[in-house]
CSV table of C-alpha atoms in Angstrom, one decimal:
chain,number,residue,atom,x,y,z
K,232,MET,CA,-19.5,-0.5,27.1
K,233,ALA,CA,-22.3,-2.9,26.3
K,234,LEU,CA,-23.2,-3.4,22.9
K,235,PRO,CA,-26.9,-2.8,21.9
K,236,ALA,CA,-28.2,-6.3,21.4
K,237,VAL,CA,-30.1,-5.6,18.0
K,238,LEU,CA,-29.9,-2.8,15.9
K,239,GLY,CA,-31.9,-1.9,12.9
K,240,LEU,CA,-30.5,-1.9,9.4
K,241,PRO,CA,-30.9,1.2,7.3
K,242,THR,CA,-31.7,2.0,3.9
K,243,ARG,CA,-29.3,1.0,1.8
K,244,GLN,CA,-28.3,3.1,-1.5
K,245,ILE,CA,-26.2,1.7,-4.3
K,246,ARG,CA,-23.0,3.5,-4.3
K,247,GLU,CA,-22.3,5.7,-7.7
K,248,CYS,CA,-20.2,3.0,-9.6
K,249,TYR,CA,-16.3,4.5,-10.5
K,250,ALA,CA,-16.7,2.3,-13.9
K,251,GLY,CA,-18.8,-0.2,-15.7
K,252,ALA,CA,-18.7,-3.9,-15.8
K,253,MET,CA,-16.2,-3.5,-18.2
K,254,ARG,CA,-14.0,-1.3,-16.1
K,255,LEU,CA,-14.6,-4.4,-13.1
K,256,ALA,CA,-13.5,-6.6,-15.2
K,257,ALA,CA,-10.5,-5.2,-16.6
K,258,ALA,CA,-9.5,-4.0,-13.5
K,259,LEU,CA,-9.9,-7.6,-11.7
K,260,LEU,CA,-8.0,-9.2,-14.4
K,261,ALA,CA,-5.2,-6.5,-13.7
K,262,SER,CA,-5.0,-7.3,-10.1
K,263,LEU,CA,-5.6,-10.8,-10.4
K,264,ALA,CA,-3.2,-11.9,-13.5
K,265,ALA,CA,-0.5,-13.3,-11.2
K,266,ILE,CA,-2.9,-14.6,-8.4
K,267,ALA,CA,-5.0,-16.3,-11.4
K,268,THR,CA,-1.9,-18.0,-13.0
K,269,ALA,CA,-0.8,-19.5,-9.6
K,270,ALA,CA,-4.3,-20.4,-8.4
K,271,CYS,CA,-4.9,-22.5,-12.1
K,272,ALA,CA,-1.4,-23.8,-12.1
K,273,GLY,CA,-2.1,-25.5,-8.6
K,274,SER,CA,-4.7,-26.8,-9.5
K,275,THR,CA,-25.5,-18.6,19.0
K,276,THR,CA,-26.3,-16.7,17.2
K,277,GLY,CA,-28.2,-15.0,19.6
K,278,ALA,CA,-30.1,-11.7,20.6
K,279,ARG,CA,-27.1,-10.6,22.1
K,280,ASP,CA,-24.5,-11.7,20.1
K,281,PRO,CA,-22.0,-8.2,19.1
K,282,THR,CA,-22.9,-8.8,15.6
K,283,THR,CA,-26.3,-8.9,15.3
K,284,ILE,CA,-28.4,-6.7,13.3
K,285,ALA,CA,-32.2,-7.0,12.9
K,286,ASN,CA,-34.7,-6.5,10.3
K,287,PRO,CA,-32.6,-6.1,6.8
K,288,THR,CA,-34.1,-4.6,3.8
K,289,ARG,CA,-32.8,-6.1,0.6
K,290,PRO,CA,-30.2,-3.6,-1.7
K,291,PRO,CA,-31.4,-3.7,-5.5
K,292,VAL,CA,-29.3,-6.2,-7.0
K,293,ALA,CA,-26.1,-4.3,-8.2
K,294,SER,CA,-24.6,-4.9,-11.6
K,295,ALA,CA,-21.0,-6.0,-12.1
K,296,THR,CA,-19.5,-3.1,-11.0
K,297,ALA,CA,-16.8,-1.8,-8.5
K,298,THR,CA,-16.9,0.9,-5.9
K,299,ASN,CA,-13.2,1.1,-6.0
K,300,THR,CA,-10.2,-0.1,-8.5
K,301,ASP,CA,-7.7,2.1,-7.3
K,302,LEU,CA,-6.3,-0.5,-4.8
K,303,PRO,CA,-3.3,-0.7,-2.6
K,304,ALA,CA,-1.0,-3.4,-3.0
K,305,SER,CA,-2.4,-7.0,-1.7
K,306,PRO,CA,0.1,-9.6,0.1
K,307,THR,CA,1.9,-11.5,-2.7
K,308,PRO,CA,1.3,-15.0,-3.4
K,309,SER,CA,4.1,-17.6,-2.0
K,310,ALA,CA,6.7,-17.6,-4.3
K,311,THR,CA,6.8,-21.7,-3.6
K,312,ALA,CA,4.1,-23.3,-5.9
K,313,THR,CA,1.9,-25.7,-4.3
K,314,PRO,CA,2.0,-29.1,-6.1
K,315,ALA,CA,-0.8,-29.3,-8.6
K,316,ALA,CA,-3.3,-31.8,-7.0
K,317,SER,CA,-4.4,-35.3,-8.9
K,318,PRO,CA,-7.2,-34.9,-10.9
K,319,CYS,CA,-10.7,-35.6,-9.6
K,320,ALA,CA,-12.5,-38.8,-10.5
K,321,PRO,CA,-15.5,-38.2,-12.9
K,322,ARG,CA,-18.0,-35.7,-11.6
K,323,PRO,CA,-21.4,-34.4,-13.1
K,324,PRO,CA,-21.1,-31.7,-15.4
K,325,ARG,CA,-21.7,-28.1,-14.0
K,326,ALA,CA,-22.2,-25.1,-15.9
K,327,ALA,CA,-20.8,-21.7,-15.0
K,328,GLY,CA,-23.2,-19.7,-13.0
K,329,ASP,CA,-25.0,-19.5,-9.6
K,330,THR,CA,-27.2,-22.7,-8.1
K,331,THR,CA,-29.2,-22.7,-4.8
K,332,ALA,CA,-28.7,-26.3,-3.6
K,333,SER,CA,-30.0,-27.9,0.1
K,334,LEU,CA,-28.8,-30.8,2.2
K,335,SER,CA,-30.2,-32.4,5.5
K,336,SER,CA,-28.0,-31.4,8.7
K,337,GLY,CA,-28.9,-32.0,11.9
K,338,GLY,CA,-32.6,-32.7,11.2
K,339,LEU,CA,-32.7,-29.2,9.2
K,340,THR,CA,-32.9,-28.6,5.5
K,341,ARG,CA,-29.8,-26.0,4.7
K,342,THR,CA,-29.7,-24.2,1.9
K,343,TYR,CA,-26.6,-22.7,0.3
K,344,ILE,CA,-25.7,-20.9,-3.1
K,345,VAL,CA,-22.9,-22.1,-5.4
K,346,HIS,CA,-21.3,-20.4,-7.8
K,347,VAL,CA,-19.1,-22.0,-10.5
K,348,PRO,CA,-16.5,-19.9,-12.4
K,349,PRO,CA,-16.5,-19.9,-16.6
K,350,PRO,CA,-13.2,-22.4,-16.6
K,351,TYR,CA,-14.4,-25.2,-14.2
K,352,ASP,CA,-14.2,-28.3,-16.5
K,353,GLY,CA,-15.0,-30.7,-13.5
K,354,THR,CA,-11.6,-32.5,-13.9
K,355,ARG,CA,-9.3,-30.2,-12.7
K,356,PRO,CA,-9.1,-29.4,-8.7
K,357,VAL,CA,-10.0,-26.0,-8.2
K,358,PRO,CA,-9.7,-23.8,-5.1
K,359,LEU,CA,-13.1,-23.5,-2.9
K,360,VAL,CA,-14.5,-20.2,-0.9
K,361,LEU,CA,-16.9,-20.3,1.6
K,362,VAL,CA,-18.6,-16.9,2.4
K,363,PHE,CA,-20.6,-16.7,5.2
K,364,HIS,CA,-23.6,-13.9,5.9
K,365,GLY,CA,-23.7,-11.4,8.7
K,366,TYR,CA,-26.9,-11.6,11.2
K,367,ALA,CA,-30.1,-11.3,9.8
K,368,LEU,CA,-28.9,-11.7,6.5
K,369,ASP,CA,-28.7,-14.3,3.9
K,370,ALA,CA,-26.3,-15.8,1.1
K,371,GLN,CA,-28.1,-13.7,-1.5
K,372,TYR,CA,-27.1,-10.5,0.2
K,373,MET,CA,-23.5,-11.7,0.4
K,374,VAL,CA,-23.5,-12.7,-3.3
K,375,GLU,CA,-24.6,-8.9,-4.1
K,376,TYR,CA,-22.7,-7.1,-0.9
K,377,THR,CA,-18.8,-8.4,-1.3
K,378,GLN,CA,-19.1,-9.1,-5.3
K,379,PHE,CA,-16.8,-12.4,-4.6
K,380,ASP,CA,-18.1,-13.7,-7.6
K,381,ALA,CA,-16.1,-11.4,-10.1
K,382,VAL,CA,-13.0,-11.9,-8.2
K,383,ALA,CA,-13.9,-16.0,-8.4
K,384,ASP,CA,-14.4,-15.7,-12.5
K,385,ALA,CA,-11.4,-13.8,-12.9
K,386,ALA,CA,-9.3,-16.1,-10.9
K,387,GLY,CA,-11.2,-19.7,-11.6
K,388,PHE,CA,-12.4,-20.7,-8.2
K,389,ILE,CA,-15.6,-21.7,-6.8
K,390,THR,CA,-17.3,-19.7,-4.3
K,391,VAL,CA,-20.5,-21.4,-1.8
K,392,TYR,CA,-22.6,-18.7,0.1
K,393,PRO,CA,-24.0,-20.8,3.0
K,394,ASN,CA,-27.4,-19.8,4.6
K,395,GLY,CA,-27.5,-19.6,8.5
K,396,ALA,CA,-30.7,-21.4,10.6
K,397,GLY,CA,-33.5,-19.6,12.7
K,398,THR,CA,-35.4,-16.5,12.3
K,399,PRO,CA,-33.6,-14.4,11.6
K,400,GLN,CA,-31.0,-16.7,10.1
K,401,GLY,CA,-27.4,-16.6,11.9
K,402,TRP,CA,-24.7,-18.5,13.0
K,403,ASN,CA,-24.0,-20.3,16.4
K,404,THR,CA,-20.9,-18.5,16.8
K,405,ARG,CA,-20.9,-19.2,20.8
K,406,ASP,CA,-21.5,-22.7,20.4
K,407,GLY,CA,-24.9,-22.6,22.2
K,408,PRO,CA,-26.7,-25.8,22.8
K,409,GLU,CA,-30.1,-24.7,22.0
K,410,GLN,CA,-28.5,-23.5,18.6
K,411,PRO,CA,-28.1,-25.6,15.5
K,412,ASN,CA,-24.3,-27.5,15.3
K,413,ASP,CA,-23.5,-25.5,12.5
K,414,LEU,CA,-20.0,-27.1,12.8
K,415,THR,CA,-21.7,-30.3,12.0
K,416,PHE,CA,-23.5,-28.5,8.8
K,417,VAL,CA,-20.2,-27.1,7.3
K,418,ARG,CA,-18.7,-30.8,7.7
K,419,ASP,CA,-22.0,-31.8,5.9
K,420,LEU,CA,-21.5,-29.4,3.3
K,421,LEU,CA,-17.9,-29.9,2.8
K,422,ALA,CA,-18.7,-33.6,2.4
K,423,ALA,CA,-21.2,-32.6,-0.2
K,424,LEU,CA,-19.6,-30.0,-2.5
K,425,GLU,CA,-16.4,-32.6,-2.6
K,426,SER,CA,-18.8,-35.3,-3.9
K,427,GLN,CA,-20.1,-33.1,-6.6
K,428,LEU,CA,-17.2,-30.6,-7.8
K,429,CYS,CA,-13.5,-31.2,-8.1
K,430,ILE,CA,-12.1,-28.8,-5.5
K,431,ASP,CA,-8.4,-29.1,-4.4
K,432,PRO,CA,-8.4,-30.2,-0.8
K,433,ALA,CA,-5.0,-27.8,0.0
K,434,ARG,CA,-7.1,-24.8,-1.4
K,435,VAL,CA,-10.4,-24.7,0.8
K,436,PHE,CA,-10.7,-21.3,2.5
K,437,ALA,CA,-13.5,-19.5,4.5
K,438,ALA,CA,-14.4,-15.7,4.5
K,439,GLY,CA,-17.2,-14.2,6.8
K,440,TYR,CA,-18.8,-10.6,7.8
K,441,SER,CA,-19.9,-9.9,10.9
K,442,ASN,CA,-21.7,-13.1,12.4
K,443,GLY,CA,-20.7,-15.0,9.5
K,444,GLY,CA,-17.0,-14.0,10.6
K,445,GLY,CA,-17.7,-15.2,13.7
K,446,MET,CA,-18.6,-18.4,12.4
K,447,VAL,CA,-15.5,-18.6,10.2
K,448,GLN,CA,-13.2,-17.5,13.6
K,449,ARG,CA,-14.9,-20.5,15.0
K,450,LEU,CA,-14.3,-22.7,12.5
K,451,ALA,CA,-10.6,-21.9,12.7
K,452,CYS,CA,-10.5,-22.5,16.5
K,453,ASP,CA,-12.5,-25.9,16.6
K,454,MET,CA,-12.6,-27.3,13.0
K,455,PRO,CA,-9.5,-25.8,11.3
K,456,GLU,CA,-8.5,-29.3,9.6
K,457,PRO,CA,-10.2,-28.4,6.1
K,458,PHE,CA,-9.2,-24.8,5.9
K,459,ALA,CA,-6.1,-23.6,4.5
K,460,ALA,CA,-6.8,-20.1,5.7
K,461,VAL,CA,-9.6,-17.6,6.4
K,462,GLY,CA,-10.7,-14.0,6.0
K,463,LEU,CA,-12.8,-11.9,8.8
K,464,VAL,CA,-14.5,-8.7,8.3
K,465,GLY,CA,-16.1,-6.8,10.9
K,466,ALA,CA,-16.1,-10.1,13.0
K,467,ALA,CA,-12.6,-10.5,15.5
K,468,TYR,CA,-14.3,-10.7,18.2
K,469,LEU,CA,-14.4,-14.3,19.8
K,470,PRO,CA,-11.6,-15.0,22.5
K,471,CYS,CA,-10.6,-18.2,20.7
K,472,PRO,CA,-7.2,-18.2,18.7
K,473,GLY,CA,-7.5,-19.9,15.5
K,474,GLN,CA,-5.2,-22.4,14.2
K,475,VAL,CA,-5.0,-21.3,10.3
K,476,PRO,CA,-3.6,-18.2,8.5
K,477,VAL,CA,-6.1,-15.2,9.1
K,478,VAL,CA,-6.5,-11.7,7.1
K,479,ALA,CA,-9.2,-9.7,9.1
K,480,PHE,CA,-10.3,-6.0,8.2
K,481,ASN,CA,-12.0,-4.0,11.0
K,482,GLY,CA,-12.8,-0.3,11.2
K,483,THR,CA,-12.0,1.8,14.1
K,484,ALA,CA,-15.0,3.2,14.1
K,485,ASP,CA,-17.3,0.1,14.2
K,486,THR,CA,-20.0,0.3,16.6
K,487,PHE,CA,-21.2,-3.5,16.4
K,488,VAL,CA,-17.5,-4.9,16.6
K,489,PRO,CA,-15.7,-1.8,18.5
K,490,TYR,CA,-12.0,-1.8,17.7
K,491,GLU,CA,-11.2,-1.1,21.5
K,492,GLY,CA,-13.5,-4.5,22.5
K,493,VAL,CA,-16.3,-4.3,25.2
K,494,SER,CA,-15.4,-5.2,28.8
K,495,SER,CA,-18.5,-7.5,30.3
K,496,THR,CA,-18.9,-9.9,33.1
K,497,ASP,CA,-21.3,-11.5,30.4
K,498,PRO,CA,-19.4,-13.6,28.0
K,499,ALA,CA,-22.2,-13.5,25.6
K,500,GLU,CA,-21.4,-9.6,25.6
K,501,ALA,CA,-17.8,-9.3,25.9
K,502,ALA,CA,-15.2,-8.9,23.2
K,503,PRO,CA,-11.5,-8.2,23.3
K,504,PRO,CA,-9.7,-5.5,21.3
K,505,VAL,CA,-9.4,-6.4,17.9
K,506,PRO,CA,-5.5,-5.8,17.8
K,507,THR,CA,-5.3,-8.5,21.0
K,508,VAL,CA,-7.6,-10.7,19.2
K,509,ILE,CA,-5.1,-10.7,16.1
K,510,ALA,CA,-1.8,-10.9,18.3
K,511,THR,CA,-3.4,-13.9,20.4
K,512,TRP,CA,-4.1,-15.7,16.9
K,513,ALA,CA,-0.4,-14.7,15.8
K,514,ALA,CA,0.8,-16.2,19.0
K,515,LYS,CA,-0.9,-19.7,18.7
K,516,LEU,CA,0.6,-19.9,15.0
K,517,GLY,CA,4.1,-19.2,16.5
K,518,CYS,CA,4.6,-15.8,15.1
K,519,ASP,CA,6.7,-13.1,15.9
K,520,PRO,CA,4.7,-11.0,18.6
K,521,SER,CA,5.5,-7.6,17.2
K,522,PRO,CA,4.0,-7.2,13.8
K,523,VAL,CA,5.6,-5.4,10.7
K,524,ILE,CA,3.2,-2.4,10.3
K,525,SER,CA,2.8,0.0,7.0
K,526,ARG,CA,0.4,2.3,5.6
K,527,PRO,CA,-0.6,1.2,2.2
K,528,ALA,CA,-3.6,3.9,2.1
K,529,SER,CA,-4.6,6.9,3.5
K,530,ASP,CA,-7.2,5.2,5.6
K,531,VAL,CA,-5.7,1.6,5.7
K,532,GLN,CA,-3.0,0.3,8.1
K,533,LEU,CA,-1.8,-2.8,7.6
K,534,SER,CA,-0.3,-5.1,10.4
K,535,ARG,CA,1.6,-8.5,9.6
K,536,PHE,CA,2.6,-11.2,12.1
K,537,HIS,CA,6.0,-12.9,10.4
K,538,GLY,CA,8.3,-15.6,11.3
K,539,CYS,CA,5.7,-18.4,12.0
K,540,PRO,CA,7.8,-21.6,12.5
K,541,ALA,CA,6.2,-23.2,9.0
K,542,GLY,CA,7.5,-20.2,7.5
K,543,ASP,CA,3.9,-19.7,5.5
K,544,SER,CA,1.5,-19.3,8.5
K,545,GLU,CA,0.6,-15.5,8.7
K,546,ALA,CA,-1.6,-13.4,10.7
K,547,GLN,CA,-2.7,-10.0,9.0
K,548,LEU,CA,-4.8,-7.1,10.4
K,549,TYR,CA,-6.3,-4.5,7.9
K,550,THR,CA,-7.5,-1.3,10.4
K,551,ILE,CA,-9.7,0.8,8.3
K,552,ILE,CA,-9.2,4.2,9.8
K,553,GLY,CA,-12.5,5.6,10.8
K,554,GLY,CA,-14.5,3.0,9.1
K,555,GLY,CA,-17.5,1.3,10.1
K,556,HIS,CA,-19.3,-2.3,10.5
K,557,THR,CA,-18.9,-2.7,6.7
K,558,TRP,CA,-16.7,-4.8,4.2
K,559,PRO,CA,-14.3,-2.7,2.4
K,560,GLY,CA,-14.8,-1.9,-1.3
K,561,ALA,CA,-18.2,-3.3,-0.9
K,562,ALA,CA,-21.1,-2.2,-4.0
K,563,MET,CA,-23.4,-0.8,-1.5
K,564,ILE,CA,-23.5,1.9,1.1
K,565,ILE,CA,-25.1,0.9,4.1
K,566,ASP,CA,-25.6,4.3,5.8
K,567,ARG,CA,-26.0,3.7,9.8
K,568,LEU,CA,-22.9,1.0,9.3
K,569,GLY,CA,-20.5,3.5,8.9
K,570,THR,CA,-17.8,4.6,6.5
K,571,THR,CA,-17.0,1.6,3.6
K,572,SER,CA,-13.0,2.2,2.9
K,573,GLU,CA,-12.8,2.7,-1.0
K,574,GLN,CA,-8.9,2.5,-0.9
K,575,VAL,CA,-9.1,-1.4,-0.1
K,576,HIS,CA,-11.3,-4.0,-1.8
K,577,ALA,CA,-11.5,-7.1,1.2
K,578,SER,CA,-12.8,-9.7,-1.5
K,579,LEU,CA,-9.6,-9.2,-3.6
K,580,ALA,CA,-6.9,-8.8,-0.7
K,581,MET,CA,-8.2,-12.1,0.9
K,582,TRP,CA,-7.9,-13.7,-2.2
K,583,ALA,CA,-4.2,-12.7,-2.7
K,584,PHE,CA,-3.9,-13.6,1.0
K,585,PHE,CA,-5.6,-17.3,0.2
K,586,VAL,CA,-3.5,-17.7,-2.6
K,587,ALA,CA,-0.6,-16.9,-0.4
K,588,HIS,CA,-1.4,-19.4,2.3
K,589,PRO,CA,-2.6,-22.9,0.7
K,590,HIS,CA,-2.1,-26.3,2.5
K,591,ARG,CA,1.5,-27.6,2.4
């Protein structure tokens, strides 16, 4: 089956909220109480990429509300605490909230959004999560779509949303030589962030959606050293197995990254089946070949690959039964991208996974 090269992004609707901002805050704090304590204590692209989405229309900015607060159990943090990182050298003060910044990389000016949580004081190292947008989307879209900042504020970590390059913006997931060198950009971005912010080097993570998830997969394959763990949504499509713990979310009805994969003689269109991608990744980590499978919710199957040599590596796959090319628990419905699960919140589940898998 061949994937369409470019699909139009439909008109979006704001999902009817289950509660107001106070309910979200309460739910996040309840879900993340143990996680926040642990975190604080430790302290090509190309037209034929299978994740392309064209001509997006920005959704209205959503208030800090959740689509679902009735979440299944998330992976529990590791019982072995990570030693606290050494205090940082003095850093410039940074107020809580969002800042748009830029840097020069590979002859281009690249931009990104930094979100600093209220507890940040510039002296105690805190975790960092890079969040990569999909093709033809942008950093601000991911801020609104994933609601990662609400999780960051509850748990006390920094989120950074890089912007891709090109028109439309995207990521060089296939390492095309005619495209910007996004590995270099990420290296430059991390260096800039580490010089400006008090970041715990044992707790640097990356998350991505669609083409941005493909970029995260490439980072895990070709530049794994800075990252303790990664998360993918609608993005387990590259044949390279990553070298760090991974948690992935894929819908069985995803038409952009089909769960059963895509057979093609053209490498730019081919994609392995999603379970094969994660099983191969688990094998690269040395995990047991057979996952432990559970059903934490009616539309969610969780496959967990254990038994990895280091004891703290792991690969997980959340299979969303009937799910589309969407971020589970997202703030907005994107109609033609399929069903959005309300039984799991990908941002919350990712953070729980990240807390459990710091660099040792």
